[in-house]
PDB file of C-alpha atoms in Angstrom:
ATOM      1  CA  UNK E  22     -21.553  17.863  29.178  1.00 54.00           C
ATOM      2  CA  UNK E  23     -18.716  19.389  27.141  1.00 52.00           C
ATOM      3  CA  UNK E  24     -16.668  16.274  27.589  1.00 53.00           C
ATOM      4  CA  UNK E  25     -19.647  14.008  25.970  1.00 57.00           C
ATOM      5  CA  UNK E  26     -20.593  16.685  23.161  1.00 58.00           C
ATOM      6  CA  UNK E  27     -16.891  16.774  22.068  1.00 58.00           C
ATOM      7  CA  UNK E  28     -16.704  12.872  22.689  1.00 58.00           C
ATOM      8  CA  UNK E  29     -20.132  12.621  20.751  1.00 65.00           C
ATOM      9  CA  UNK E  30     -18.358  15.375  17.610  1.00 63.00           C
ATOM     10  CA  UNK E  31     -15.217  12.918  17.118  1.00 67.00           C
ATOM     11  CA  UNK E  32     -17.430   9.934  16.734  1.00 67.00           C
ATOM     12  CA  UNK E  33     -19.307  11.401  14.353  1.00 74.00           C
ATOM     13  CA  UNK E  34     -16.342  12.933  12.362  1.00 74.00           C
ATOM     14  CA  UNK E  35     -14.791   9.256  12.266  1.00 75.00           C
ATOM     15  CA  UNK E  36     -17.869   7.663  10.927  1.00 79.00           C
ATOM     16  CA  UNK E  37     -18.078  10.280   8.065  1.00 80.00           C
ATOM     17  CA  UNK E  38     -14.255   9.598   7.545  1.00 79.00           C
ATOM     18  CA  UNK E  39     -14.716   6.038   7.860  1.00 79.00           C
ATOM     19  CA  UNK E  40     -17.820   5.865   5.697  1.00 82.00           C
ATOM     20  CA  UNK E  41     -16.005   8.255   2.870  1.00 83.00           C
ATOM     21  CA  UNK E  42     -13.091   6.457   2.810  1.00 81.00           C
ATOM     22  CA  UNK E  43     -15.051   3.298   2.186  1.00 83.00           C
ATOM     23  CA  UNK E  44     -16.875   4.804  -0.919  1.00 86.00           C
ATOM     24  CA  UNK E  45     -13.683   6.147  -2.293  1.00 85.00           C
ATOM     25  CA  UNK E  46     -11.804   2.259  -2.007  1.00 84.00           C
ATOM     26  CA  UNK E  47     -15.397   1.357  -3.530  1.00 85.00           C
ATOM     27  CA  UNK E  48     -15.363   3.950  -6.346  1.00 84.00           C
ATOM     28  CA  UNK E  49     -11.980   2.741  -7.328  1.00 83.00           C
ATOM     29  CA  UNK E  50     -12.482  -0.967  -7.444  1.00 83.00           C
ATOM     30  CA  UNK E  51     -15.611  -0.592  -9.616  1.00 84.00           C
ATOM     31  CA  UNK E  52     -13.591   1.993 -11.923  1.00 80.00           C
ATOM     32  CA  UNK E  53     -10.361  -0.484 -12.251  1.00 79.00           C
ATOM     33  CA  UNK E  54     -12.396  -3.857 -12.703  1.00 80.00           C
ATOM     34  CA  UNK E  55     -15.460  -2.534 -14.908  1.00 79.00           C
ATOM     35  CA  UNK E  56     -14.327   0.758 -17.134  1.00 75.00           C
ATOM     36  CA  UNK E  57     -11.602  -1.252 -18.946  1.00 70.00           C
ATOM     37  CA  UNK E  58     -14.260  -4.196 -20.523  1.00 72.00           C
ATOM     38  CA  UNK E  59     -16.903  -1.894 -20.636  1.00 70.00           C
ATOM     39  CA  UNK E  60     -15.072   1.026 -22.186  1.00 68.00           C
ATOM     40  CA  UNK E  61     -14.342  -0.087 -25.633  1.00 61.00           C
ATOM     41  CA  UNK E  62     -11.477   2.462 -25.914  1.00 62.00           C
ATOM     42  CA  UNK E  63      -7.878   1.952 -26.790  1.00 64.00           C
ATOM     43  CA  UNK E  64      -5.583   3.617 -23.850  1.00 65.00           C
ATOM     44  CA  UNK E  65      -2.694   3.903 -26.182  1.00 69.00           C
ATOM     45  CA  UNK E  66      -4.431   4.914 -29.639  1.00 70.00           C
ATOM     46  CA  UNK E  67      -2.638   8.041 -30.498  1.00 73.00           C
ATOM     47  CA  UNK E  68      -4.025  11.062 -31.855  1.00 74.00           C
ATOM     48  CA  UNK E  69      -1.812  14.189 -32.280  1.00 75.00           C
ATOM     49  CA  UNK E  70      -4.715  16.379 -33.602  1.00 75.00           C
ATOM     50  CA  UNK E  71      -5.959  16.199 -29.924  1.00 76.00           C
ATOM     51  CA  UNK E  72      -3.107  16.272 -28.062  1.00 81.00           C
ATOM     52  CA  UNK E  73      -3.077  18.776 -24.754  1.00 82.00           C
ATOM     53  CA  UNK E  74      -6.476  19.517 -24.959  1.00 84.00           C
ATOM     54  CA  UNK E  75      -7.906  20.843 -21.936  1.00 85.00           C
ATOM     55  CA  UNK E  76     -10.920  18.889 -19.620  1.00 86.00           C
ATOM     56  CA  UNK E  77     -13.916  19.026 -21.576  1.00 84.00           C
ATOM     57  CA  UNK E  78     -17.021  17.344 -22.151  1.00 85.00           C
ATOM     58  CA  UNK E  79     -15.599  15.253 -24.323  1.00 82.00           C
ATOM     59  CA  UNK E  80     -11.870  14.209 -22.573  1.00 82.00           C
ATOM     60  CA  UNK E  81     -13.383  14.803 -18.724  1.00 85.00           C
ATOM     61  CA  UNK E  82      -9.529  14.774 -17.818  1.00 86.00           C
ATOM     62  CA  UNK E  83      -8.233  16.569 -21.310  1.00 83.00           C
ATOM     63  CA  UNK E  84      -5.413  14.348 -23.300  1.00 84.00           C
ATOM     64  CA  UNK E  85      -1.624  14.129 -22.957  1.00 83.00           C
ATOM     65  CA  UNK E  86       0.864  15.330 -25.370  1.00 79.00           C
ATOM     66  CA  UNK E  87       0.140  12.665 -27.931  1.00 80.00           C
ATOM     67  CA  UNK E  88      -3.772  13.254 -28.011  1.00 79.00           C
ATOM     68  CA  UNK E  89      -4.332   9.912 -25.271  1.00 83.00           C
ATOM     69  CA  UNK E  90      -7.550  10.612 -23.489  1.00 84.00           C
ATOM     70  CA  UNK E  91      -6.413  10.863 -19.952  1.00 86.00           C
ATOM     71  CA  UNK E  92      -9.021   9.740 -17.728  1.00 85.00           C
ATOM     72  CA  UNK E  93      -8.912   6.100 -19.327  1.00 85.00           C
ATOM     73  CA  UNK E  94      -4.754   6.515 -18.602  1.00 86.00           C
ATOM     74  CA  UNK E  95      -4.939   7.364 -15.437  1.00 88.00           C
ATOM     75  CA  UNK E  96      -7.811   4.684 -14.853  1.00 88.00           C
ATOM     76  CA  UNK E  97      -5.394   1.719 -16.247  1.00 86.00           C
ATOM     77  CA  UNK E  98      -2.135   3.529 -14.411  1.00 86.00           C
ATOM     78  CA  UNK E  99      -4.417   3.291 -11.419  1.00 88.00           C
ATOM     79  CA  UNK E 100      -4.877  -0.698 -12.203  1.00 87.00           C
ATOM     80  CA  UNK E 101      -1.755  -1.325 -12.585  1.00 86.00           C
ATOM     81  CA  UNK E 102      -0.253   0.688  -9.704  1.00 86.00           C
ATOM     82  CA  UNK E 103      -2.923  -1.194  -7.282  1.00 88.00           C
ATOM     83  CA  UNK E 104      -2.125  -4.437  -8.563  1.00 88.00           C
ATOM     84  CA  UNK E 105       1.364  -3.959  -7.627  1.00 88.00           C
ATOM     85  CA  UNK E 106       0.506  -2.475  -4.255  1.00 87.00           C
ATOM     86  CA  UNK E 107      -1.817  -5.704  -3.047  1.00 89.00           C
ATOM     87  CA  UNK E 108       0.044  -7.916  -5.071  1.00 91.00           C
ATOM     88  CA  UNK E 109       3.722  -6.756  -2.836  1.00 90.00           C
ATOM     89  CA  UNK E 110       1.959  -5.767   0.834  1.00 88.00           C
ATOM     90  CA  UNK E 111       0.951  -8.831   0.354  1.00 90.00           C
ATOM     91  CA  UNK E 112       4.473 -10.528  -0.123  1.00 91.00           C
ATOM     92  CA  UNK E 113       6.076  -8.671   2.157  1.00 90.00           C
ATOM     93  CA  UNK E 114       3.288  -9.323   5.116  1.00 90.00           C
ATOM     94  CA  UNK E 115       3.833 -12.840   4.778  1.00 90.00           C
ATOM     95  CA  UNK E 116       7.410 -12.899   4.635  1.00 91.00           C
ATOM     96  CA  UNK E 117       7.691 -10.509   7.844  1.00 90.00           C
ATOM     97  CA  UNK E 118       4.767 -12.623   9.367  1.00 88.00           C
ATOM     98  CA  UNK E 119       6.533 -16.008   9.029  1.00 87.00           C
ATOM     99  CA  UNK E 120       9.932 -14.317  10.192  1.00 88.00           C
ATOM    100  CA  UNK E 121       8.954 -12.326  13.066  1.00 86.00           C
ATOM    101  CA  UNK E 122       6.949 -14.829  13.854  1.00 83.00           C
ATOM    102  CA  UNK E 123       9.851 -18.064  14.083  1.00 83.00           C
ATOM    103  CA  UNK E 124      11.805 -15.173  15.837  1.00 85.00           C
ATOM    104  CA  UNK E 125       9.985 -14.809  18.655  1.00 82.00           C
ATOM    105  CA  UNK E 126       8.618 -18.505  18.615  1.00 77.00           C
ATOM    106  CA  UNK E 127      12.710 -19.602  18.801  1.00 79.00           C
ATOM    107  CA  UNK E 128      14.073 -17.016  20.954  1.00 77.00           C
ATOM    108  CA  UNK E 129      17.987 -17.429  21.935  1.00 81.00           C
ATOM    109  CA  UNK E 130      20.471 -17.016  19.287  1.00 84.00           C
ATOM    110  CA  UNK E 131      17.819 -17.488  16.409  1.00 84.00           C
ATOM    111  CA  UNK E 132      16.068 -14.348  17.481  1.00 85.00           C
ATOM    112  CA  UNK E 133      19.263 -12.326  17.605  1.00 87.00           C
ATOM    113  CA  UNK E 134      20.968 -13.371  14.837  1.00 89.00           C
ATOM    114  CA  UNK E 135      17.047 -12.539  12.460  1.00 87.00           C
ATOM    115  CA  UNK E 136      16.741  -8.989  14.386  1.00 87.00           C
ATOM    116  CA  UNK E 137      20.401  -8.289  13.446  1.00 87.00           C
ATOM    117  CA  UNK E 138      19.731  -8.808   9.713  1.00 87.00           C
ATOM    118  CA  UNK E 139      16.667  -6.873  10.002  1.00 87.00           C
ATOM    119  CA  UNK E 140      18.223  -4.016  11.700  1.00 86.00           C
ATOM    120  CA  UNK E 141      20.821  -4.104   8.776  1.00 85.00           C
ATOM    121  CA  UNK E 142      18.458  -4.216   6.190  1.00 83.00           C
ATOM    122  CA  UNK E 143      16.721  -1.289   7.955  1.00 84.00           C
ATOM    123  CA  UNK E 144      19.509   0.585   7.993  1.00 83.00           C
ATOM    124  CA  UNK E 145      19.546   1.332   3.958  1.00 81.00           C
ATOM    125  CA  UNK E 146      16.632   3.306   2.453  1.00 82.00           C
ATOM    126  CA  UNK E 147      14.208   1.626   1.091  1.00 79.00           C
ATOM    127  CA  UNK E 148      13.920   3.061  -2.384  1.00 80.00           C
ATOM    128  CA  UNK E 149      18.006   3.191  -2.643  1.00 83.00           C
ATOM    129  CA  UNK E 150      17.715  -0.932  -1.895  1.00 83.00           C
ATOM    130  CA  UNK E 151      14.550  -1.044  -4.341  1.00 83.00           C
ATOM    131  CA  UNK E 152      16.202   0.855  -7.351  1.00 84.00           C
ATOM    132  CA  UNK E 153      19.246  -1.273  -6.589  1.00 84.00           C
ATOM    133  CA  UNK E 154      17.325  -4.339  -7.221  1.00 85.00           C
ATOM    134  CA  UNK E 155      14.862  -3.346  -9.886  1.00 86.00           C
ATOM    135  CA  UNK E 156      18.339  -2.677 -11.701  1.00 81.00           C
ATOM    136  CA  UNK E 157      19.216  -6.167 -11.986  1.00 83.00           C
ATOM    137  CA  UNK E 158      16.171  -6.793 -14.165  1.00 81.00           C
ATOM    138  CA  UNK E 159      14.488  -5.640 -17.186  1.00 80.00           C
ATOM    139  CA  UNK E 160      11.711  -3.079 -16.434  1.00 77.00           C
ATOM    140  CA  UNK E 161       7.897  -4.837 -16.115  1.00 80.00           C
ATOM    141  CA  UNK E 162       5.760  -5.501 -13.063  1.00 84.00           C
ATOM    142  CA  UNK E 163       7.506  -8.308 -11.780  1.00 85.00           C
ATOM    143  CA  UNK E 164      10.685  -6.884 -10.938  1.00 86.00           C
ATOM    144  CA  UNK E 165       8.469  -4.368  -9.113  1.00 87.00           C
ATOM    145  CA  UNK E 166       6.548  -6.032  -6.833  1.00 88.00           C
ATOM    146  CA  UNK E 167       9.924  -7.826  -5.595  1.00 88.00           C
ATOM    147  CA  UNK E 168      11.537  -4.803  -5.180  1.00 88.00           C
ATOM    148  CA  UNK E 169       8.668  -3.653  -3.211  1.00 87.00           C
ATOM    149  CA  UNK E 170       8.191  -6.577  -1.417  1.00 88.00           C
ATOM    150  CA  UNK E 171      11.435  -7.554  -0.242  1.00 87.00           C
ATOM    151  CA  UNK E 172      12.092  -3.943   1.115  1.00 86.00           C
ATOM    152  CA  UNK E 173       9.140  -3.280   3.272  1.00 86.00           C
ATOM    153  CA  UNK E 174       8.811  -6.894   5.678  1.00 88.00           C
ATOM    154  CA  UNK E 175      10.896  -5.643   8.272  1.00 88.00           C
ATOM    155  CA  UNK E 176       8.117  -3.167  10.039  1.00 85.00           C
ATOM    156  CA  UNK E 177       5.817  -6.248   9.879  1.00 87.00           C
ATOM    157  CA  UNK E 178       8.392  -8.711  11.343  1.00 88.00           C
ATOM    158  CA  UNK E 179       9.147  -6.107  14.165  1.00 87.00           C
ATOM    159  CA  UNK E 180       5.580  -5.762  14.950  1.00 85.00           C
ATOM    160  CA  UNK E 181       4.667  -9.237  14.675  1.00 85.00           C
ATOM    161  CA  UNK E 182       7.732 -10.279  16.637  1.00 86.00           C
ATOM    162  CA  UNK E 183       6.474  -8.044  19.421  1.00 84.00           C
ATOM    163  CA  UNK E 184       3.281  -9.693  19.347  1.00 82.00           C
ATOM    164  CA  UNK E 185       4.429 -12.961  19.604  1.00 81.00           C
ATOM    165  CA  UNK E 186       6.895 -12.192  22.702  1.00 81.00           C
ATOM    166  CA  UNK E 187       4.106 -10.835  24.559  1.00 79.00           C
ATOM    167  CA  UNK E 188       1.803 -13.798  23.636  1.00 76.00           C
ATOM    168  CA  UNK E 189       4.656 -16.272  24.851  1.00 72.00           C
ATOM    169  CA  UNK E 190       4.186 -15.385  28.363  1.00 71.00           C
ATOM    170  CA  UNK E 191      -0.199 -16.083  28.158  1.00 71.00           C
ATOM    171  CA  UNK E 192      -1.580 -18.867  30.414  1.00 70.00           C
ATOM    172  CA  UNK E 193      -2.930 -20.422  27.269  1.00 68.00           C
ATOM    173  CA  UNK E 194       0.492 -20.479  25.515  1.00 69.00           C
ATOM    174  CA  UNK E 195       2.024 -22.399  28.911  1.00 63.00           C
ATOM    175  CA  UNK E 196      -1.092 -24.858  28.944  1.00 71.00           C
ATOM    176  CA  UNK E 197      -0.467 -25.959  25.512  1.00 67.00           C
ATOM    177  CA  UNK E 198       3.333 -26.236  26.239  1.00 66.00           C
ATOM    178  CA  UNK E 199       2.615 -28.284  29.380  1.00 67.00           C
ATOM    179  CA  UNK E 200       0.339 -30.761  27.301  1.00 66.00           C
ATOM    180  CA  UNK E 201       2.694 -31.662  25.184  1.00 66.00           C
ATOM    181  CA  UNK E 202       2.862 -29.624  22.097  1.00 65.00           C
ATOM    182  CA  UNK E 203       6.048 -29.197  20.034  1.00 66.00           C
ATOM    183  CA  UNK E 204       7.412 -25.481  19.111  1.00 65.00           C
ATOM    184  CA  UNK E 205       6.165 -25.927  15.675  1.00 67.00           C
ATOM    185  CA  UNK E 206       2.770 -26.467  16.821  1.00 70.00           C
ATOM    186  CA  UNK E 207       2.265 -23.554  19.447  1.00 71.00           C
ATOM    187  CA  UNK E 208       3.514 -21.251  16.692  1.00 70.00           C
ATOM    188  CA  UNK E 209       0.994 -22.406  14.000  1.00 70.00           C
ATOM    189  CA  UNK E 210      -1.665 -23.511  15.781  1.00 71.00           C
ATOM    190  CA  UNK E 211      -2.151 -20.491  18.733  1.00 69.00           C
ATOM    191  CA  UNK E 212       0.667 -18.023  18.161  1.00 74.00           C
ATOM    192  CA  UNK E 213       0.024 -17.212  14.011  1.00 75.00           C
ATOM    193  CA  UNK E 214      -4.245 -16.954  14.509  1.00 76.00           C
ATOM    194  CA  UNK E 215      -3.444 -14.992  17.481  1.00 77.00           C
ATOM    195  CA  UNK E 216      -1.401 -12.372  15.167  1.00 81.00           C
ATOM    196  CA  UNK E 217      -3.107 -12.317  12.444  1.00 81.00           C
ATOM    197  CA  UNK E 218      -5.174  -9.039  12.937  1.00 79.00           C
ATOM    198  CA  UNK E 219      -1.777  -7.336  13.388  1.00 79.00           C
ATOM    199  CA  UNK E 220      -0.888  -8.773   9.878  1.00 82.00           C
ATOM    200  CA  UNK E 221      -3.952  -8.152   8.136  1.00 82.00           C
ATOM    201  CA  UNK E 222      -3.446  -4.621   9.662  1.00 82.00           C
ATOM    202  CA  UNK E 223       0.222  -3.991   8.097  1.00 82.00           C
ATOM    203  CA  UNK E 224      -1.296  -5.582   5.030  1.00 83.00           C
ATOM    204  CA  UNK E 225      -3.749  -2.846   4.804  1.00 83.00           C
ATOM    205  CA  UNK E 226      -1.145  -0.271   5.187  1.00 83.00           C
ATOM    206  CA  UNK E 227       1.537  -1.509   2.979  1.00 85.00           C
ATOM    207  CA  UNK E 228      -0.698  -1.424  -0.179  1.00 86.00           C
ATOM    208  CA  UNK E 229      -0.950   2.558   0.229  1.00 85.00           C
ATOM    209  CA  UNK E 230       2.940   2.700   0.648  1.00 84.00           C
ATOM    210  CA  UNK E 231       3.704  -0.226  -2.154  1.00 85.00           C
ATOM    211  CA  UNK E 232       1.747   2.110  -4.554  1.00 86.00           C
ATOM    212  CA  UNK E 233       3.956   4.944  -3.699  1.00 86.00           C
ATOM    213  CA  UNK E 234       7.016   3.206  -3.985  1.00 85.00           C
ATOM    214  CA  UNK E 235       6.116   1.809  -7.450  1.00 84.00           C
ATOM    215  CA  UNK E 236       5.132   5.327  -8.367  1.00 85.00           C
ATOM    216  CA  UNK E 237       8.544   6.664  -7.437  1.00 84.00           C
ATOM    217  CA  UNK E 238      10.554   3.739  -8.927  1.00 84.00           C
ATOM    218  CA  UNK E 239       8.334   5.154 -12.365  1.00 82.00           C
ATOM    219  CA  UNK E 240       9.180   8.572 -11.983  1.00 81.00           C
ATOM    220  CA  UNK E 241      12.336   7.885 -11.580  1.00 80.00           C
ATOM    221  CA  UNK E 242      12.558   5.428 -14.916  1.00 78.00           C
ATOM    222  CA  UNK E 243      13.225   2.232 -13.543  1.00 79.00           C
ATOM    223  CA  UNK E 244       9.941   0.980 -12.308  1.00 75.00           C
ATOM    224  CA  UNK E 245       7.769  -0.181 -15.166  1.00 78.00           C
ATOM    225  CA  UNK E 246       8.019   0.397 -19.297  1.00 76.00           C
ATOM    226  CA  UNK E 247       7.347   4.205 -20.032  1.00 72.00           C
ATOM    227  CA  UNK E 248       4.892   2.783 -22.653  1.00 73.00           C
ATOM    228  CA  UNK E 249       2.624   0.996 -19.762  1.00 77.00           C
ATOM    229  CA  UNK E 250       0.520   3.162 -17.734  1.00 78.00           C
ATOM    230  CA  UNK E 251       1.125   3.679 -14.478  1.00 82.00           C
ATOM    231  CA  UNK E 252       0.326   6.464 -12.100  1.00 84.00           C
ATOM    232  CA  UNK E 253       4.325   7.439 -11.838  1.00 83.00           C
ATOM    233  CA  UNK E 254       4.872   7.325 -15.236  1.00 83.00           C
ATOM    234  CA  UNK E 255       1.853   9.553 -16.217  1.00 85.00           C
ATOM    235  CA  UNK E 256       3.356  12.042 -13.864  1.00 84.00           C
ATOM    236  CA  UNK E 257       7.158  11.631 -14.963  1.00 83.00           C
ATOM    237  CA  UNK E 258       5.557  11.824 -19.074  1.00 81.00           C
ATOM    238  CA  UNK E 259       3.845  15.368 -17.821  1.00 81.00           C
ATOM    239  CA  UNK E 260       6.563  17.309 -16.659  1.00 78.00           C
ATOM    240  CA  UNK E 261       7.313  18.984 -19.808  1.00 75.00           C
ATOM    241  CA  UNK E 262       3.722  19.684 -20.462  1.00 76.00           C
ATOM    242  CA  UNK E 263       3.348  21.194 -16.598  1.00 75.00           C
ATOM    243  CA  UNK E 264       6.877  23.532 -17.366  1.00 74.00           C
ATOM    244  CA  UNK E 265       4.625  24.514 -20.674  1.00 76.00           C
ATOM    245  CA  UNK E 266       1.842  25.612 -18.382  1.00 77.00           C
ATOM    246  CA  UNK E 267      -0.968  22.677 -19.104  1.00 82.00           C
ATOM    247  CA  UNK E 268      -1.974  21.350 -15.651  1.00 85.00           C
ATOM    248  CA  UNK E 269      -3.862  18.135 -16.103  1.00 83.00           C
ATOM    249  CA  UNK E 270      -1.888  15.636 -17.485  1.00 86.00           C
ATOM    250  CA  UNK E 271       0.284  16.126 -13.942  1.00 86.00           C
ATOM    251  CA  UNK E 272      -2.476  16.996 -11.668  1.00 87.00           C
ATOM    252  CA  UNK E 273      -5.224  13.835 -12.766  1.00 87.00           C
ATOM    253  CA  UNK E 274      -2.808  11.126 -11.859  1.00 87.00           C
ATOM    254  CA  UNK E 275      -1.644  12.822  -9.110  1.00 86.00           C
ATOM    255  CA  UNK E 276      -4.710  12.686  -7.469  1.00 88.00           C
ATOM    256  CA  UNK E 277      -5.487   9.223  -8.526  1.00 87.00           C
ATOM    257  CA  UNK E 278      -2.376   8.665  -6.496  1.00 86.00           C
ATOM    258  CA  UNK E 279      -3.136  10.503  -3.187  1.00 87.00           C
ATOM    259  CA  UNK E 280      -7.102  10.263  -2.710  1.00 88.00           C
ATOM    260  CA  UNK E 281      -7.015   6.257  -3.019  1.00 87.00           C
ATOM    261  CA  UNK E 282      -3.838   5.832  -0.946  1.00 86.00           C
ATOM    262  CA  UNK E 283      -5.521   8.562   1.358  1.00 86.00           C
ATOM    263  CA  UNK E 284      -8.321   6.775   1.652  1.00 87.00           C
ATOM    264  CA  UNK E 285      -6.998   3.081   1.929  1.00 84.00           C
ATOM    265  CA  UNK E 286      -4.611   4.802   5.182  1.00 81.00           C
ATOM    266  CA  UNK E 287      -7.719   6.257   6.815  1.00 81.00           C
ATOM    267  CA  UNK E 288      -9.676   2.560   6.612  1.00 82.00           C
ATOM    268  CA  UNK E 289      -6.546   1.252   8.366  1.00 78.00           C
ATOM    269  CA  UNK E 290      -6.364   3.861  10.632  1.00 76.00           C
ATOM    270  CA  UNK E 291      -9.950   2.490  11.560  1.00 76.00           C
ATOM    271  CA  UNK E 292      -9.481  -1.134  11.853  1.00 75.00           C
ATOM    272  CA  UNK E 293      -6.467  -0.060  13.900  1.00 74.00           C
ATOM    273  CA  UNK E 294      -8.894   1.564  16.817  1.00 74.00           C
ATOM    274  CA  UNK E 295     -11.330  -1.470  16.190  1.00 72.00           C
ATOM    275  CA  UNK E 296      -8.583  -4.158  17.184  1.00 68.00           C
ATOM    276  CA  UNK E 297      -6.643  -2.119  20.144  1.00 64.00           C
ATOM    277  CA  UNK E 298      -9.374  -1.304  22.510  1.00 52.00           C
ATOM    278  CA  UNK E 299      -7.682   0.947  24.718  1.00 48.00           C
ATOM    279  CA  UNK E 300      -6.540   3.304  21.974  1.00 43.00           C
ATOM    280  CA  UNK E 301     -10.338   3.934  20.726  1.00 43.00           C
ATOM    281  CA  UNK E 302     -11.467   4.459  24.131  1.00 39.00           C
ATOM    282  CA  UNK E 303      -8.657   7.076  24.749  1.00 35.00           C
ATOM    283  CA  UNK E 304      -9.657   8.611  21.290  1.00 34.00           C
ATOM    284  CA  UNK E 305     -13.067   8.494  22.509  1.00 35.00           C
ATOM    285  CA  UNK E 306     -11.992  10.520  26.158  1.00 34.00           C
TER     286      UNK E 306
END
């Protein structure tokens, strides 16, 4: 009876998780793609009469250090910061999809000679190889989302690869070999659909960790313009207002930073019991 009451307790607690982290993702859709149109309000219109006030009725977040109304910053750093988080999980799924995927499908001296230059590329931080390559270019989106993108497709290729070398060995697999389809067909037409909820998975979880990785390239001053809001530069702008002792303008965007990506990992973490079977039903022991 114990066994079923705590089984029945961690159910529960993962719909409420599941169900908050949902409204959250919700929340912060409807706040990036409806407060800019409907919120006549210039983001960048300066006011130094107002700047550092504290959150009141009329600046719910306060204002930075040139009078900026903070809540509609951190609303458009939160736009752009997601847009480069979808925009480069996205890359970088399909780029360690299509190679992790040809690995496996090949095999022989092809699959060694792609795992080698992935364990290579693995072997140098990721934000040491993304500030190297945001260097080359002029600061802006763009340069971002490549940087982001074309460090973080090796964890999908490894996983994918994985996939596929355990799918290689299915009766379906040898029953479409043995009726005559080519390589190129096996891998498009049974071995990609078959991965694809692994992908759409690392998708998921790349956006969370894209957004952090932009935010750190901005902090650092080499991610986007300092005049473009973006949740790292809000926070890099504030620390001379948090060594002066005024809170907000650092602790707003940080939040707008952790609760989404918080919330984004804990829907993955969901659809990751819903497609391996055997973990939810050990979660649910």
């Amino acid at each position: 009876m114990a066994d079923i009451a705590q089984g029945t307790a961690r159910r529960t607690t993962r719909r409420v998780r599941v169900a908050a982290s949902a409204a959250i993702v919700g929340a912060v859709l409807l706040a990036v793609l409806l407060v800019p149109p409907l919120v006549q309000l210039d983001q960048q219109a300066v006011d130094l009469a107002a700047k550092l006030r504290p959150p009141s009725w009329e600046h719910p977040f306060g204002t930075d250090d040139v009078g900026r109304d903070l809540l509609l910053r951190c609303v458009y750093g939160l736009r752009v910061s997601l847009l480069v988080g979808v925009v480069a999980g996205l890359t970088a799924t399909v780029i360690g999809t299509a190679v992790g995927a040809l690995a496996a499908a090949f095999g022989g001296w092809t699959d060694r000679v792609v795992m080698r230059l992935v364990d290579t590329f693995s072997s140098v931080p990721h934000l040491l190889l993304g500030i190297f390559i945001v260097a080359m270019f002029r600061p802006g989106v763009g340069p971002v989302i490549v940087s982001v993108a074309l460090t973080h497709w090796l964890s999908t290729a490894r996983i994918v690869r994985a996939e596929v070398l355990s799918l290689r060995s299915r009766p379906f697999i040898d029953a479409a070999v043995s009726g005559g389809a080519s390589r190129g067909r096996v891998v498009v037409r049974h071995l990609l659909p078959a991965v694809l909820p692994q992908a759409g998975l690392a998708a998921v979880l790349m956006v969370p960790h894209a957004m952090w990785h932009e935010s750190a390239l901005s902090f650092l001053g080499l991610g986007l313009p300092t005049h473009q809001a973006s949740l790292g530069n809000l926070v890099q702008t504030a620390r001379g207002s948090l060594l002066a002792g005024d809170w907000w303008p650092t602790l707003f965007p940080g939040l707008f930073l952790i609760v989404p990506t918080l919330a984004l990992a804990g829907l993955a973490g969901a659809w990751r019991e819903r497609i391996n079977p055997r973990r939810r039903s050990e979660l649910m022991l």
